PDB file of C-alpha atoms in Angstrom:
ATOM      1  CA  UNK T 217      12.368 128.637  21.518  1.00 51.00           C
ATOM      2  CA  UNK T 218      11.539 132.514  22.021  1.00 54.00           C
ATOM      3  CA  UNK T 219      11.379 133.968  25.409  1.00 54.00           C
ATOM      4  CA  UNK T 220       8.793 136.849  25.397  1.00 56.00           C
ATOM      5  CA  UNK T 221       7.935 139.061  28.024  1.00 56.00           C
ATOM      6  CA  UNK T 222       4.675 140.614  27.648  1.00 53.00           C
ATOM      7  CA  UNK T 223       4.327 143.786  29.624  1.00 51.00           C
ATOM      8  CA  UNK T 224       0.511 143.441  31.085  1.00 53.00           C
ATOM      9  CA  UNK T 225       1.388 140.060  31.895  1.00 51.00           C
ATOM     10  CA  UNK T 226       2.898 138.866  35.470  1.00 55.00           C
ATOM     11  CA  UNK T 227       4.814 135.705  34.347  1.00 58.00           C
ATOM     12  CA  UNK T 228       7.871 135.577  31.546  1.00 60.00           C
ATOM     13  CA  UNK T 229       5.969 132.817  28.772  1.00 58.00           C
ATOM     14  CA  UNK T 230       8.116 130.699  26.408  1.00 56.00           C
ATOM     15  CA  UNK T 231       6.601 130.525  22.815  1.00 61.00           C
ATOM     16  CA  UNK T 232       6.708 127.518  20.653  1.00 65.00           C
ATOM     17  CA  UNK T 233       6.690 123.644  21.574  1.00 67.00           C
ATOM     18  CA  UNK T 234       7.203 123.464  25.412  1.00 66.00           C
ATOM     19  CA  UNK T 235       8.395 120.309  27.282  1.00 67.00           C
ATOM     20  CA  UNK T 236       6.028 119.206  30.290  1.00 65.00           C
ATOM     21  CA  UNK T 237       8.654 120.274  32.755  1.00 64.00           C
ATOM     22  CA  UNK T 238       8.316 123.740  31.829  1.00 66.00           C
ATOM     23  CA  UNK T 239       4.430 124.036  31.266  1.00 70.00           C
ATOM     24  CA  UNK T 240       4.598 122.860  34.986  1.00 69.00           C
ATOM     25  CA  UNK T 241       4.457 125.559  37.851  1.00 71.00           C
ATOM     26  CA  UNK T 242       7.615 125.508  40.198  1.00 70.00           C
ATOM     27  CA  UNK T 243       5.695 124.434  43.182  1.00 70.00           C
ATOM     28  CA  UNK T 244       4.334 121.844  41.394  1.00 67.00           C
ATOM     29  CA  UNK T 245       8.289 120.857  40.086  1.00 64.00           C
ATOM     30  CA  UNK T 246       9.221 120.520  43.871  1.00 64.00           C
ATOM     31  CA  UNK T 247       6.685 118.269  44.916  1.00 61.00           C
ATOM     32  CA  UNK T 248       7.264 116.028  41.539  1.00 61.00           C
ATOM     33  CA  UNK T 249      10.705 116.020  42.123  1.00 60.00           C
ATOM     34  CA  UNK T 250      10.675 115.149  45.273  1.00 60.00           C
ATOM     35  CA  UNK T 251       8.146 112.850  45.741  1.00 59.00           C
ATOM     36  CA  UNK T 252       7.814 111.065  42.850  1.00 66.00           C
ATOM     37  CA  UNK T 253      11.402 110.488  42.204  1.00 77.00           C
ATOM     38  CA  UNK T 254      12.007 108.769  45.066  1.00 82.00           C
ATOM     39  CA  UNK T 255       9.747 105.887  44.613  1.00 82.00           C
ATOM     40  CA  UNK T 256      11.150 105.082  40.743  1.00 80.00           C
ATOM     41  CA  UNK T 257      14.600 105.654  41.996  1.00 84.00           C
ATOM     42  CA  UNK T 258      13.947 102.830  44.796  1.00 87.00           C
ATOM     43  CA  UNK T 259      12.576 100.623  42.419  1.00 86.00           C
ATOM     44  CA  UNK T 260      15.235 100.901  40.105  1.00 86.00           C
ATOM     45  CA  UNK T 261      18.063 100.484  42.703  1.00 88.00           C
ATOM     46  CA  UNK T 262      16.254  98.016  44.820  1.00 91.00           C
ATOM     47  CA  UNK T 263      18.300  94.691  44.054  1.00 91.00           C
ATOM     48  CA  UNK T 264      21.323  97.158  45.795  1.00 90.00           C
ATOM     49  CA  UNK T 265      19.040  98.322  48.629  1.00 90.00           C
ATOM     50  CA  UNK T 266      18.301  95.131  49.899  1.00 91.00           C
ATOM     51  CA  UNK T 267      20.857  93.098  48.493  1.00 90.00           C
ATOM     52  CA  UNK T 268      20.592  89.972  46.450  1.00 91.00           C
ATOM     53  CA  UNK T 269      18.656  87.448  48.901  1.00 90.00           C
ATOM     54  CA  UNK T 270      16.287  89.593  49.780  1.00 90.00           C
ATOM     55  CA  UNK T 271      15.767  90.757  46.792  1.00 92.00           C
ATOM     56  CA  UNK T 272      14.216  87.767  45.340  1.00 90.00           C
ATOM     57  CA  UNK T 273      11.763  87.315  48.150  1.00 91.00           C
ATOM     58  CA  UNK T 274      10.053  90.884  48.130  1.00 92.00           C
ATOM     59  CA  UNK T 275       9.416  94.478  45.861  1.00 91.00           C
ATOM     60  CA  UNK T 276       8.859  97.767  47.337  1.00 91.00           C
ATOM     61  CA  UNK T 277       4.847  98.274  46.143  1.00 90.00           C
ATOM     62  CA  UNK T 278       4.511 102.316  47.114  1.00 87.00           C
ATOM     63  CA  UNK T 279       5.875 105.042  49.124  1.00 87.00           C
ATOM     64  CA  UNK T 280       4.228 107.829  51.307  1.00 86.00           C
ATOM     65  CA  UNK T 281       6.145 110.638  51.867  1.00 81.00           C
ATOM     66  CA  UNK T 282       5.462 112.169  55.412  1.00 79.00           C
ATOM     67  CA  UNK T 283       2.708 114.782  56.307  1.00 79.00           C
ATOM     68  CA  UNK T 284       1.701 116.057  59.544  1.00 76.00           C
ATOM     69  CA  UNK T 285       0.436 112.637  60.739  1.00 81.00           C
ATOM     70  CA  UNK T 286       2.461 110.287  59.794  1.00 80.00           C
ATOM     71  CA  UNK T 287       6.174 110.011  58.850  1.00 88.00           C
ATOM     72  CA  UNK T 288       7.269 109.131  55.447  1.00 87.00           C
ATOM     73  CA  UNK T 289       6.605 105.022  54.808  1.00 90.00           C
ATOM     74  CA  UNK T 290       7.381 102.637  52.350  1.00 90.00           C
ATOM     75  CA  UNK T 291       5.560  99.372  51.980  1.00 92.00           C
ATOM     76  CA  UNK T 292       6.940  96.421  50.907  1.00 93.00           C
ATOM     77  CA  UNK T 293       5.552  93.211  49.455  1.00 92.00           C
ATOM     78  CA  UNK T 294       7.327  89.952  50.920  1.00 93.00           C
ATOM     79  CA  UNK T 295       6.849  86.852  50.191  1.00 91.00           C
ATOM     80  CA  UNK T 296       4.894  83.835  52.759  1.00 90.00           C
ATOM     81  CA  UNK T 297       7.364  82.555  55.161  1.00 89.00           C
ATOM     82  CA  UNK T 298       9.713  85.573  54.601  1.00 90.00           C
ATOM     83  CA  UNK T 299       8.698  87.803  56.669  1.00 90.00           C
ATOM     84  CA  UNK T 300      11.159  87.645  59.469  1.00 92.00           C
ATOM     85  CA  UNK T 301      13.614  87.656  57.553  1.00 91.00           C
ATOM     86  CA  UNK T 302      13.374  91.023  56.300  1.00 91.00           C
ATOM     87  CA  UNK T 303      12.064  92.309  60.287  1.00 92.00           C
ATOM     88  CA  UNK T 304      15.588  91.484  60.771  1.00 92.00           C
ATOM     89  CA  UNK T 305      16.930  93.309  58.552  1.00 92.00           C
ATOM     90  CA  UNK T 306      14.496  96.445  58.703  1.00 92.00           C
ATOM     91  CA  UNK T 307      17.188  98.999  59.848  1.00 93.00           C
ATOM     92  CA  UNK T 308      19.418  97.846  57.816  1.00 93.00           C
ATOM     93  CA  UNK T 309      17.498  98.705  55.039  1.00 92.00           C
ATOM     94  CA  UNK T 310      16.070 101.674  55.829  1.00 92.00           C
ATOM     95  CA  UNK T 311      19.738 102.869  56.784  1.00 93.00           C
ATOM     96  CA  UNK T 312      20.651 101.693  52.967  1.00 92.00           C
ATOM     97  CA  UNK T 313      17.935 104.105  51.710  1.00 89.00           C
ATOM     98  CA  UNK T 314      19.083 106.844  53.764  1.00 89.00           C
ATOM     99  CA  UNK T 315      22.246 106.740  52.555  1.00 90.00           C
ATOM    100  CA  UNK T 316      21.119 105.965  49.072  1.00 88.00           C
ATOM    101  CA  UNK T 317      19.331 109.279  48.876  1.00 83.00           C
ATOM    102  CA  UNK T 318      21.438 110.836  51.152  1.00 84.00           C
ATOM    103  CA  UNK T 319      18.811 112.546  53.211  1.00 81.00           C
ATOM    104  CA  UNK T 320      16.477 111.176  55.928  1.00 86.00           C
ATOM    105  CA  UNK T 321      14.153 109.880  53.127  1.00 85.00           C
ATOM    106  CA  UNK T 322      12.339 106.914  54.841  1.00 89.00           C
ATOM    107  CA  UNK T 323      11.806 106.374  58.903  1.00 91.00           C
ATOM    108  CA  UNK T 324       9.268 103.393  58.888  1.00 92.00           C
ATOM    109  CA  UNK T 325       8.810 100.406  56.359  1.00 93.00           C
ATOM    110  CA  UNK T 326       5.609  97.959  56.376  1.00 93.00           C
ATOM    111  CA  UNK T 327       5.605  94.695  55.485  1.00 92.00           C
ATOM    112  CA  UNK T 328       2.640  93.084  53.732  1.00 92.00           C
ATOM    113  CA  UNK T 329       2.881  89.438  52.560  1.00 89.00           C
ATOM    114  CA  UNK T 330       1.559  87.707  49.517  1.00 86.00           C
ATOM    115  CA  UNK T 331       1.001  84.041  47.746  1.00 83.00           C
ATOM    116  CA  UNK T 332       4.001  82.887  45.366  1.00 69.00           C
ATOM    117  CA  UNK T 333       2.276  79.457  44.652  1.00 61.00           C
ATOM    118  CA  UNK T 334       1.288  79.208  41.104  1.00 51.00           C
ATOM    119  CA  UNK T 335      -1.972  78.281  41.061  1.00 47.00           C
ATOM    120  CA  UNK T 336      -2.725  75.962  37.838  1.00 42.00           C
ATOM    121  CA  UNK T 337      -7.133  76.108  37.015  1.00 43.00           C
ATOM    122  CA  UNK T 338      -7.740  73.053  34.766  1.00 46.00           C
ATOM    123  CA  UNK T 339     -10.179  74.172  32.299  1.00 45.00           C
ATOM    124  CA  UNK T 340     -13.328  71.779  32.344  1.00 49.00           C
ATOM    125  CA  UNK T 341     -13.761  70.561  29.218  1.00 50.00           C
ATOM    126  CA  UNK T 342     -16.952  71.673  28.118  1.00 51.00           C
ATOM    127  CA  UNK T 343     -19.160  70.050  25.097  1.00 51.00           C
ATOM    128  CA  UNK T 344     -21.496  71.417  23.370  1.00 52.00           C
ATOM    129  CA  UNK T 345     -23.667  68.275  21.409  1.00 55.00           C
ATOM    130  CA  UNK T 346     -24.698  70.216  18.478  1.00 53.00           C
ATOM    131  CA  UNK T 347     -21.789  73.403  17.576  1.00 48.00           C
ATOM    132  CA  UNK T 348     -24.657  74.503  14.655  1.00 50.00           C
ATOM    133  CA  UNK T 349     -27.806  75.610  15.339  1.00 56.00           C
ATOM    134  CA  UNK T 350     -30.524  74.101  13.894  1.00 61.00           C
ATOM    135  CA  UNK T 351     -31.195  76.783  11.730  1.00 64.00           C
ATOM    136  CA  UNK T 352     -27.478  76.468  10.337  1.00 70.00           C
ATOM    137  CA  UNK T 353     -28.661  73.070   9.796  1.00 74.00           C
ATOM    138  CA  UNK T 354     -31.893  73.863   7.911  1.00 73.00           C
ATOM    139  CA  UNK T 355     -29.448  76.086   5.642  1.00 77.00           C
ATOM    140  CA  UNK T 356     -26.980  73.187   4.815  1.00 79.00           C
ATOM    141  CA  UNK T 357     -29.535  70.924   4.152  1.00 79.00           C
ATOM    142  CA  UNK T 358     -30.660  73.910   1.547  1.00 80.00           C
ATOM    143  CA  UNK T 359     -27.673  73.345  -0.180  1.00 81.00           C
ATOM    144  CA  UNK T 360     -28.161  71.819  -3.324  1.00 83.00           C
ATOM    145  CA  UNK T 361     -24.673  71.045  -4.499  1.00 85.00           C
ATOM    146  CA  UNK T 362     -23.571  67.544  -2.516  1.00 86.00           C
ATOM    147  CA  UNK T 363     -20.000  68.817  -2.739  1.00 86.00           C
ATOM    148  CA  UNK T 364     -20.483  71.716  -0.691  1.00 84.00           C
ATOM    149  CA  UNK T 365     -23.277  70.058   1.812  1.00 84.00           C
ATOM    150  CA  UNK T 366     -21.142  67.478   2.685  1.00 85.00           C
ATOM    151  CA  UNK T 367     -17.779  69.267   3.091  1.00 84.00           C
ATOM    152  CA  UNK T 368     -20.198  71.723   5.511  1.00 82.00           C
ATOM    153  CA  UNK T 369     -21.610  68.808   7.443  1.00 81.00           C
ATOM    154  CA  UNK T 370     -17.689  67.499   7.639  1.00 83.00           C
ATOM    155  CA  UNK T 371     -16.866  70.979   9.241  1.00 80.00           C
ATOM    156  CA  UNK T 372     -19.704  70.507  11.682  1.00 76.00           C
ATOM    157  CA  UNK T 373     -18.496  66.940  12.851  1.00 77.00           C
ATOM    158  CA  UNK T 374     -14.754  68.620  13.367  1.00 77.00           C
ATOM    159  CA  UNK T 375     -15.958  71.846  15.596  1.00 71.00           C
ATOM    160  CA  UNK T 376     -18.143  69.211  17.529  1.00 70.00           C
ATOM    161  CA  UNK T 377     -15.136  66.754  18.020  1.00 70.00           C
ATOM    162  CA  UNK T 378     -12.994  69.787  19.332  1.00 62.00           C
TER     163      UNK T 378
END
């Protein structure tokens, strides 16, 4: 890649095939960086986080980093009936992800529950009585070779039987 400074021009721009990070402004690559790293780091590191019981009993489903009305959150999804487990165990965690990302990352998780149960739907078995239309039916009757009519009408009885 070239580095070319053009003289009328305020910015330095790099010629040939760019990667993303550096078509990106720098205020854009702090906020990124940041912010967006922190969410895909916890998900990827979240079996150490939490630890290995808690771990198969919730997921972290997003993050909101602070502003100037709230503080920085991360919400979790935990299982039915798990819940107070992991209220127990709040600071612990959030102390984990602290230390984790060594800065004050996180100061307030929320807990939302969901269904595990595996809900099986039994498909109804629905018939039709006649899988060709009549007018396929006017067509094989059309058929003058027997062979072919009645492998056609064979066909019909099997989609009818399934």
């Amino acid at each position: 890649m070239q580095y070319k400074k053009y003289i009328k021009q305020r910015f330095n721009s790099i010629q040939g095939l760019r990667s993303f990070n550096d078509t990106l402004p720098k205020n854009i690559k702090r906020v990124i960086n940041k912010r967006g790293q922190i969410y895909s780091e916890t998900l990827n590191n979240w079996k150490y986080i939490v630890g290995e019981d808690l771990f198969k009993v919730c997921y972290p489903k997003s993050f909101k980093n602070s502003n100037k009305f709230s503080v920085s959150t991360l919400l979790v999804m935990v299982q039915r009936g798990h819940e107070v487990e992991l209220e127990y165990s709040k600071k612990e965690i959030i102390d984990r992800m602290n230390g984790f990302f060594k800065d004050d990352v996180v100061k307030k998780i929320r807990f939302t529950s969901f269904d595990d149960e595996k809900k099986i739907i039994e498909k109804k078995n629905i018939q039709k009585p006649n899988v060709t239309n009549n007018r396929y039916k006017d067509k094989i009757n059309d058929v003058k070779n027997e062979k072919i009519k009645k492998s056609l009408l064979d066909l019909n009885k099997v989609f009818r039987e399934k």
